[in-house]
Amino acid sequence: RRPQHTTTPATMAPAPAPAQDPRLSVIRGTIREVPNFPKDGILFQDITTTLLDPVAFGHCIELLYERYRDKGVDVVAGFEARGLIFGAPLSLRLKCAFVPLRKPKKLPGETIGEAYDLEYGSDRIEMHVGHVKEGDRVLLVDDLIATGGTMVAGIKLMKKVKAEIVEAACILELPLLKGKDKLVEHDVSLYTMVEKDVL
């Protein structure tokens, strides 16, 4: 028999890292940083400047569409305020329903909601009763995840109505604030386009 030639892992060439989608750097380049807002010591990540650039804004929607077009999404649920801006056009691309998740007393009909803690006090998100139904496959969309409190409230709200959560999606993540860890506790994965190590 001919001798078998094997290559040990130590001598194998490492697999090349996947090339980053060039659209991500375009999006990153449009996010403005505002120091000391809303209070001293905070470097605020302002995504409204992304909305000024139709190319970058379009990239955000297209990247989300490409990720979820084959995932059987029934409902895109967008968080007030900027999650509404990204969620609504995505729902049109996916040809599915859009449900706004609003602050209290913003919706005219009967609502169901979920409270969540803030640094000082608490807040609440609500949606109209019956707009997300049992068994619906829901994609949660917001512009940014920081501590994760708002997104977890959205997860709990969807579970109240026995919907299935496809994923949570944000344009920007601040990993140092560990919001993603809270989602893992609820068995929900997170997709983001840009990460920034700021507080």
Coordinates of N, CA and C in Angstrom, one line a residue:
R1 N 0.8 -1.2 0.0 CA 0.0 0.0 0.0 C 0.9 1.2 0.0
R2 N 0.4 2.3 -0.7 CA 1.1 3.5 -0.7 C 0.9 4.2 0.7
P3 N 1.9 4.8 1.2 CA 1.8 5.5 2.5 C 0.8 6.6 2.4
Q4 N 0.1 6.8 3.5 CA -0.9 7.9 3.6 C -0.2 9.1 4.0
H5 N -0.4 10.2 3.3 CA 0.2 11.5 3.7 C -0.9 12.4 4.4
T6 N -0.6 12.8 5.6 CA -1.6 13.6 6.3 C -1.0 14.9 6.6
T7 N -1.8 15.9 6.7 CA -1.4 17.2 7.1 C -1.9 17.6 8.5
T8 N -1.1 17.9 9.4 CA -1.5 18.2 10.7 C -2.1 19.6 10.8
P9 N -3.0 19.8 11.7 CA -3.6 21.1 11.8 C -2.6 22.3 11.9
A10 N -1.5 21.9 12.6 CA -0.5 23.0 12.8 C 0.1 23.5 11.5
T11 N 0.1 22.6 10.4 CA 0.7 23.0 9.2 C -0.3 23.5 8.1
M12 N -1.6 23.3 8.5 CA -2.6 23.7 7.5 C -2.7 25.2 7.4
A13 N -2.8 25.7 6.2 CA -3.0 27.2 6.0 C -4.4 27.6 6.6
P14 N -4.4 28.7 7.3 CA -5.7 29.1 7.9 C -6.7 29.5 6.8
A15 N -8.0 29.2 7.0 CA -9.0 29.6 6.0 C -9.0 31.2 6.0
P16 N -9.1 31.7 4.8 CA -9.2 33.2 4.7 C -10.5 33.7 5.4
A17 N -10.4 34.8 6.0 CA -11.6 35.4 6.6 C -12.5 35.9 5.5
P18 N -13.8 35.7 5.8 CA -14.8 36.2 4.7 C -14.7 37.7 4.5
A19 N -14.8 38.1 3.3 CA -14.7 39.5 3.0 C -15.9 40.2 3.5
Q20 N -15.6 41.4 4.2 CA -16.7 42.1 4.7 C -17.5 42.8 3.6
D21 N -18.8 42.8 3.7 CA -19.6 43.5 2.7 C -19.3 45.0 2.7
P22 N -18.9 45.5 1.6 CA -18.5 46.9 1.5 C -19.7 47.9 1.9
R23 N -20.9 47.4 1.9 CA -22.0 48.3 2.3 C -21.9 48.6 3.8
L24 N -21.3 47.8 4.6 CA -21.3 48.0 6.0 C -20.4 49.2 6.3
S25 N -19.3 49.4 5.6 CA -18.4 50.5 5.9 C -19.1 51.8 5.5
V26 N -19.9 51.7 4.4 CA -20.7 52.9 4.0 C -21.6 53.3 5.1
I27 N -22.3 52.4 5.7 CA -23.3 52.7 6.8 C -22.5 53.2 8.0
R28 N -21.4 52.5 8.4 CA -20.6 53.0 9.6 C -20.2 54.5 9.4
G29 N -19.8 54.8 8.2 CA -19.3 56.1 7.9 C -20.3 57.2 8.0
T30 N -21.6 56.9 8.0 CA -22.6 57.9 8.1 C -23.1 58.1 9.6
I31 N -22.7 57.3 10.5 CA -23.2 57.4 11.9 C -22.4 58.5 12.6
R32 N -23.1 59.6 13.0 CA -22.4 60.7 13.7 C -22.3 60.4 15.2
E33 N -21.2 60.8 15.8 CA -21.0 60.7 17.2 C -21.1 62.1 17.8
V34 N -22.0 62.2 18.8 CA -22.3 63.5 19.5 C -21.8 63.4 21.0
P35 N -20.8 64.1 21.4 CA -20.3 64.0 22.8 C -21.3 64.7 23.8
N36 N -21.3 64.1 25.0 CA -22.1 64.6 26.1 C -23.5 64.8 25.8
F37 N -24.1 63.8 25.1 CA -25.6 63.8 24.9 C -26.1 62.4 25.1
P38 N -27.2 62.2 25.9 CA -28.0 63.3 26.5 C -27.5 63.8 27.8
K39 N -26.4 63.3 28.3 CA -25.8 63.8 29.5 C -24.2 63.7 29.4
D40 N -23.5 64.4 30.3 CA -22.1 64.4 30.2 C -21.5 63.0 30.3
G41 N -20.5 62.7 29.5 CA -19.8 61.4 29.5 C -20.4 60.4 28.5
I42 N -21.5 60.8 27.9 CA -22.1 59.9 26.9 C -21.6 60.3 25.5
L43 N -21.2 59.4 24.7 CA -20.8 59.6 23.3 C -22.0 59.1 22.5
F44 N -23.0 59.9 22.2 CA -24.2 59.5 21.5 C -24.0 59.1 20.1
Q45 N -24.5 58.0 19.7 CA -24.4 57.5 18.3 C -25.7 57.9 17.6
D46 N -25.6 58.9 16.7 CA -26.7 59.5 16.0 C -26.9 58.9 14.6
I47 N -27.9 58.1 14.5 CA -28.2 57.4 13.2 C -29.0 58.3 12.3
T48 N -29.5 59.5 12.7 CA -30.3 60.3 11.8 C -29.4 60.8 10.6
T49 N -28.1 60.8 10.8 CA -27.3 61.2 9.7 C -27.2 60.1 8.6
T50 N -27.4 58.9 9.0 CA -27.5 57.8 8.1 C -28.8 58.0 7.2
L51 N -29.8 58.5 7.8 CA -31.1 58.7 7.0 C -30.9 59.8 6.0
L52 N -29.9 60.7 6.2 CA -29.6 61.8 5.2 C -29.0 61.3 3.9
D53 N -28.4 60.1 4.0 CA -27.7 59.5 2.9 C -28.6 58.4 2.3
P54 N -29.3 58.6 1.1 CA -30.1 57.6 0.6 C -29.4 56.3 0.2
V55 N -28.1 56.4 -0.1 CA -27.4 55.2 -0.4 C -27.2 54.3 0.9
A56 N -26.7 54.9 2.0 CA -26.5 54.2 3.2 C -27.8 53.7 3.8
F57 N -28.9 54.6 3.8 CA -30.2 54.1 4.3 C -30.7 52.9 3.5
G58 N -30.5 53.0 2.2 CA -30.9 51.9 1.3 C -30.1 50.6 1.6
H59 N -28.8 50.8 1.9 CA -28.0 49.6 2.2 C -28.6 48.9 3.5
C60 N -29.0 49.7 4.4 CA -29.6 49.1 5.7 C -30.8 48.3 5.4
I61 N -31.7 48.8 4.5 CA -32.9 48.0 4.2 C -32.6 46.8 3.4
E62 N -31.7 46.9 2.4 CA -31.3 45.8 1.6 C -30.6 44.7 2.3
L63 N -29.7 45.1 3.2 CA -29.1 44.0 4.0 C -30.1 43.3 4.9
L64 N -31.0 44.0 5.5 CA -32.0 43.3 6.3 C -32.9 42.4 5.4
Y65 N -33.3 42.9 4.2 CA -34.1 42.2 3.3 C -33.4 40.9 2.9
E66 N -32.1 41.0 2.5 CA -31.4 39.8 2.1 C -31.3 38.8 3.2
R67 N -31.2 39.2 4.4 CA -31.1 38.3 5.5 C -32.4 37.5 5.8
Y68 N -33.5 38.2 5.6 CA -34.8 37.7 6.1 C -35.8 37.3 5.0
R69 N -35.4 37.5 3.8 CA -36.4 37.3 2.7 C -36.8 35.8 2.6
D70 N -36.0 34.9 3.1 CA -36.4 33.5 3.0 C -36.7 32.9 4.4
K71 N -37.0 33.7 5.4 CA -37.2 33.3 6.7 C -38.6 33.2 7.1
G72 N -39.5 33.4 6.2 CA -41.0 33.3 6.5 C -41.5 34.3 7.5
V73 N -41.0 35.5 7.4 CA -41.5 36.5 8.4 C -42.9 36.9 8.1
D74 N -43.7 36.9 9.1 CA -45.1 37.4 9.0 C -45.3 38.8 9.4
V75 N -44.5 39.2 10.4 CA -44.7 40.6 10.9 C -43.3 41.1 11.2
V76 N -43.1 42.4 10.8 CA -41.9 43.2 11.3 C -42.5 44.1 12.4
A77 N -41.9 44.0 13.6 CA -42.3 44.9 14.7 C -41.2 45.9 15.0
G78 N -41.5 47.2 14.8 CA -40.5 48.2 14.9 C -40.7 49.0 16.2
F79 N -39.6 49.3 16.9 CA -39.7 50.1 18.1 C -39.7 51.6 17.9
E80 N -40.5 52.3 18.7 CA -40.4 53.7 18.7 C -39.1 54.2 19.2
A81 N -38.4 55.1 18.6 CA -38.9 55.8 17.4 C -38.2 55.4 16.1
R82 N -36.9 55.2 16.2 CA -36.1 54.9 14.9 C -36.3 53.5 14.4
G83 N -36.7 52.6 15.3 CA -37.1 51.3 14.7 C -38.2 51.3 13.8
L84 N -39.1 52.3 13.9 CA -40.2 52.5 13.0 C -39.7 52.8 11.6
I85 N -38.6 53.7 11.6 CA -38.1 54.2 10.3 C -37.5 53.0 9.5
F86 N -36.8 52.1 10.2 CA -36.2 51.0 9.5 C -37.1 49.8 9.3
G87 N -38.0 49.6 10.2 CA -38.9 48.5 10.1 C -40.0 48.6 9.0
A88 N -40.6 49.8 8.9 CA -41.7 49.9 7.9 C -41.2 49.6 6.5
P89 N -40.1 50.3 6.0 CA -39.7 49.9 4.6 C -39.3 48.5 4.4
L90 N -38.7 47.9 5.5 CA -38.4 46.5 5.4 C -39.6 45.6 5.2
S91 N -40.7 45.9 5.9 CA -41.9 45.1 5.8 C -42.4 45.2 4.4
L92 N -42.3 46.4 3.7 CA -42.7 46.5 2.3 C -41.9 45.6 1.4
R93 N -40.6 45.5 1.7 CA -39.7 44.6 0.9 C -40.1 43.2 1.1
L94 N -40.4 42.8 2.4 CA -40.7 41.4 2.7 C -42.1 41.1 2.4
K95 N -42.9 42.1 2.0 CA -44.4 41.9 1.7 C -45.1 41.2 2.9
C96 N -44.8 41.8 4.1 CA -45.5 41.3 5.3 C -46.0 42.5 6.1
A97 N -46.7 42.2 7.2 CA -47.3 43.2 8.1 C -46.2 44.0 8.8
F98 N -46.6 45.2 9.1 CA -45.7 46.0 10.0 C -46.5 46.4 11.2
V99 N -46.0 46.2 12.4 CA -46.6 46.6 13.7 C -45.7 47.5 14.5
P100 N -46.2 48.7 14.8 CA -45.4 49.7 15.6 C -45.5 49.3 17.0
L101 N -44.3 49.4 17.7 CA -44.2 49.2 19.2 C -44.0 50.6 19.7
R102 N -45.0 51.1 20.4 CA -45.1 52.5 20.8 C -45.0 52.7 22.3
K103 N -44.7 54.0 22.7 CA -44.7 54.3 24.1 C -46.2 54.4 24.5
P104 N -46.4 54.5 25.9 CA -47.8 54.5 26.4 C -48.6 55.7 25.8
K105 N -49.9 55.5 25.6 CA -50.9 56.5 25.2 C -50.6 57.1 23.8
K106 N -49.9 56.3 23.0 CA -49.7 56.7 21.6 C -50.6 56.0 20.6
L107 N -51.2 54.9 21.0 CA -52.0 54.1 20.1 C -53.5 54.3 20.5
P108 N -54.4 54.4 19.6 CA -55.8 54.7 19.9 C -56.7 53.6 20.3
G109 N -56.3 52.4 19.9 CA -57.1 51.2 20.3 C -56.7 50.5 21.5
E110 N -57.3 49.3 21.8 CA -56.9 48.5 23.0 C -55.5 48.0 22.8
T111 N -54.7 48.1 23.8 CA -53.3 47.8 23.7 C -52.9 46.7 24.7
I112 N -51.8 46.0 24.4 CA -51.1 45.1 25.3 C -49.7 45.6 25.4
G113 N -49.1 45.5 26.6 CA -47.8 46.1 26.7 C -46.8 45.4 27.6
E114 N -45.6 45.9 27.8 CA -44.6 45.3 28.6 C -43.7 46.4 29.2
A115 N -43.5 46.5 30.5 CA -42.7 47.5 31.1 C -41.3 47.0 31.1
Y116 N -40.4 48.0 31.2 CA -38.9 47.7 31.3 C -38.2 48.8 32.1
D117 N -37.1 48.4 32.7 CA -36.4 49.4 33.6 C -35.5 50.3 32.8
L118 N -35.4 51.5 33.3 CA -34.5 52.5 32.8 C -33.5 52.7 33.9
E119 N -32.5 53.5 33.7 CA -31.5 53.9 34.7 C -32.2 54.6 35.9
Y120 N -33.1 55.4 35.6 CA -33.9 56.1 36.6 C -35.4 55.9 36.3
G121 N -36.0 54.9 37.0 CA -37.5 54.7 36.7 C -37.7 53.5 35.7
S122 N -38.8 53.7 35.0 CA -39.2 52.6 34.1 C -40.0 53.2 32.9
D123 N -40.2 52.4 31.9 CA -40.9 52.8 30.7 C -41.7 51.6 30.2
R124 N -42.4 51.7 29.1 CA -43.3 50.7 28.7 C -43.4 50.8 27.1
I125 N -43.5 49.6 26.5 CA -43.9 49.6 25.1 C -45.2 48.9 24.9
E126 N -46.0 49.3 23.9 CA -47.3 48.8 23.7 C -47.5 48.5 22.2
M127 N -48.5 47.6 21.9 CA -49.0 47.4 20.6 C -50.5 47.2 20.6
H128 N -51.1 47.3 19.5 CA -52.6 47.1 19.5 C -52.9 45.6 19.7
V129 N -53.9 45.3 20.5 CA -54.3 43.9 20.7 C -54.8 43.3 19.3
G130 N -54.3 42.1 19.0 CA -54.7 41.4 17.8 C -53.9 41.7 16.6
H131 N -52.9 42.6 16.7 CA -52.1 42.9 15.5 C -51.0 41.9 15.3
V132 N -50.6 41.3 16.4 CA -49.7 40.1 16.3 C -50.4 39.0 16.9
K133 N -50.5 37.9 16.1 CA -51.4 36.8 16.5 C -50.5 35.5 16.9
E134 N -51.1 34.7 17.7 CA -50.4 33.4 18.1 C -49.9 32.7 16.8
G135 N -48.6 32.3 16.9 CA -48.0 31.6 15.8 C -47.3 32.5 14.7
D136 N -47.6 33.8 14.8 CA -46.9 34.7 13.8 C -45.4 34.7 14.0
R137 N -44.7 34.7 12.9 CA -43.2 34.7 12.9 C -42.8 36.2 12.8
V138 N -42.3 36.7 14.0 CA -42.0 38.2 14.1 C -40.6 38.5 14.1
L139 N -40.2 39.5 13.4 CA -38.9 40.1 13.4 C -38.9 41.4 14.1
L140 N -38.1 41.5 15.2 CA -38.0 42.7 16.0 C -36.9 43.6 15.4
V141 N -37.2 44.9 15.2 CA -36.3 45.8 14.5 C -36.2 47.1 15.3
D142 N -34.9 47.5 15.6 CA -34.6 48.8 16.2 C -33.4 49.4 15.6
D143 N -33.1 50.6 15.8 CA -31.9 51.2 15.2 C -30.6 50.8 16.0
L144 N -30.7 50.6 17.3 CA -29.5 50.4 18.2 C -29.9 49.5 19.3
I145 N -28.9 48.7 19.8 CA -29.0 48.0 21.0 C -27.9 48.4 21.9
A146 N -28.2 48.8 23.1 CA -27.2 49.2 24.1 C -27.3 48.2 25.3
T147 N -28.1 48.6 26.3 CA -28.3 47.7 27.4 C -29.2 46.5 27.2
G148 N -30.1 46.7 26.1 CA -31.0 45.6 25.7 C -32.3 45.6 26.4
G149 N -32.6 46.6 27.3 CA -33.9 46.6 28.0 C -35.1 46.7 27.1
T150 N -35.0 47.6 26.1 CA -36.1 47.8 25.2 C -36.4 46.5 24.4
M151 N -35.3 45.9 23.9 CA -35.5 44.7 23.1 C -36.0 43.6 23.9
V152 N -35.6 43.4 25.1 CA -36.1 42.3 25.9 C -37.6 42.5 26.2
A153 N -38.0 43.8 26.4 CA -39.4 44.1 26.6 C -40.2 43.6 25.3
G154 N -39.6 43.9 24.2 CA -40.3 43.4 22.9 C -40.4 41.9 22.8
I155 N -39.3 41.3 23.3 CA -39.4 39.8 23.3 C -40.4 39.3 24.2
K156 N -40.5 39.8 25.4 CA -41.5 39.4 26.4 C -42.9 39.7 25.8
L157 N -43.1 40.8 25.2 CA -44.4 41.2 24.6 C -44.8 40.2 23.6
M158 N -43.9 39.8 22.7 CA -44.3 38.8 21.7 C -44.6 37.4 22.3
K159 N -43.9 37.1 23.3 CA -44.1 35.8 24.0 C -45.5 35.8 24.7
K160 N -45.9 37.0 25.1 CA -47.2 37.1 25.8 C -48.3 36.7 24.8
V161 N -48.2 37.0 23.5 CA -49.2 36.7 22.6 C -48.9 35.4 21.8
K162 N -47.8 34.7 22.3 CA -47.5 33.4 21.7 C -47.0 33.4 20.3
A163 N -46.3 34.5 20.0 CA -45.7 34.6 18.6 C -44.4 34.0 18.6
E164 N -43.9 33.7 17.5 CA -42.5 33.1 17.3 C -41.6 34.2 16.9
I165 N -40.5 34.4 17.6 CA -39.5 35.4 17.2 C -38.5 34.9 16.3
V166 N -38.4 35.4 15.1 CA -37.4 35.0 14.1 C -36.0 35.4 14.6
E167 N -35.9 36.7 14.9 CA -34.6 37.3 15.4 C -34.8 38.7 15.8
A168 N -33.9 39.3 16.5 CA -33.8 40.7 16.7 C -32.8 41.4 15.8
A169 N -33.1 42.5 15.2 CA -32.2 43.1 14.3 C -32.0 44.6 14.6
C170 N -30.8 45.1 14.6 CA -30.5 46.5 14.8 C -29.4 46.9 13.8
I171 N -29.3 48.2 13.5 CA -28.3 48.7 12.7 C -27.0 48.7 13.5
L172 N -27.0 49.1 14.7 CA -25.8 49.4 15.5 C -25.9 48.7 16.9
E173 N -24.8 48.1 17.3 CA -24.6 47.5 18.6 C -23.5 48.2 19.4
L174 N -23.7 48.4 20.7 CA -22.7 48.9 21.6 C -22.3 47.7 22.5
P175 N -21.4 46.9 22.1 CA -21.1 45.6 22.8 C -20.7 45.8 24.3
L176 N -20.0 46.9 24.6 CA -19.6 47.1 26.0 C -20.7 47.1 27.0
L177 N -21.9 47.4 26.5 CA -23.1 47.5 27.4 C -23.8 46.2 27.5
K178 N -23.4 45.2 26.7 CA -23.8 43.8 26.9 C -25.3 43.5 26.7
G179 N -25.9 44.3 25.9 CA -27.3 44.0 25.6 C -27.6 42.7 25.0
K180 N -26.6 42.2 24.1 CA -26.8 40.9 23.5 C -26.9 39.8 24.4
D181 N -26.2 39.9 25.6 CA -26.3 38.8 26.6 C -27.7 38.7 27.1
K182 N -28.4 39.7 27.2 CA -29.8 39.6 27.8 C -30.7 38.9 26.8
L183 N -30.4 39.1 25.5 CA -31.2 38.4 24.5 C -31.0 36.9 24.5
V184 N -29.7 36.5 24.7 CA -29.3 35.1 24.8 C -30.1 34.4 25.9
E185 N -30.3 35.1 27.0 CA -31.1 34.6 28.1 C -32.5 34.2 27.7
H186 N -33.0 34.9 26.7 CA -34.4 34.7 26.2 C -34.4 33.8 25.0
D187 N -33.3 33.3 24.6 CA -33.2 32.4 23.4 C -33.5 33.1 22.1
V188 N -33.1 34.3 22.0 CA -33.3 35.1 20.8 C -31.9 35.6 20.3
S189 N -31.6 35.3 19.0 CA -30.4 35.8 18.4 C -30.5 37.2 18.0
L190 N -29.3 37.8 17.8 CA -29.2 39.2 17.4 C -28.4 39.4 16.2
Y191 N -28.9 40.2 15.2 CA -28.2 40.6 14.0 C -27.9 42.1 14.1
T192 N -26.7 42.5 13.9 CA -26.4 43.9 13.8 C -25.4 44.1 12.6
M193 N -25.3 45.3 12.2 CA -24.5 45.7 11.0 C -23.2 46.3 11.5
V194 N -23.2 47.2 12.5 CA -22.1 47.9 12.9 C -22.0 47.8 14.4
E195 N -20.7 47.6 14.9 CA -20.4 47.6 16.3 C -19.5 48.7 16.7
K196 N -19.8 49.4 17.8 CA -18.9 50.5 18.2 C -18.6 50.3 19.7
D197 N -17.4 50.3 20.1 CA -17.0 50.1 21.5 C -17.0 51.4 22.2
V198 N -18.1 51.9 22.4 CA -18.2 53.2 23.2 C -19.3 53.0 24.2
L199 N -19.3 53.9 25.2 CA -20.3 53.9 26.3 C -21.2 55.1 26.1

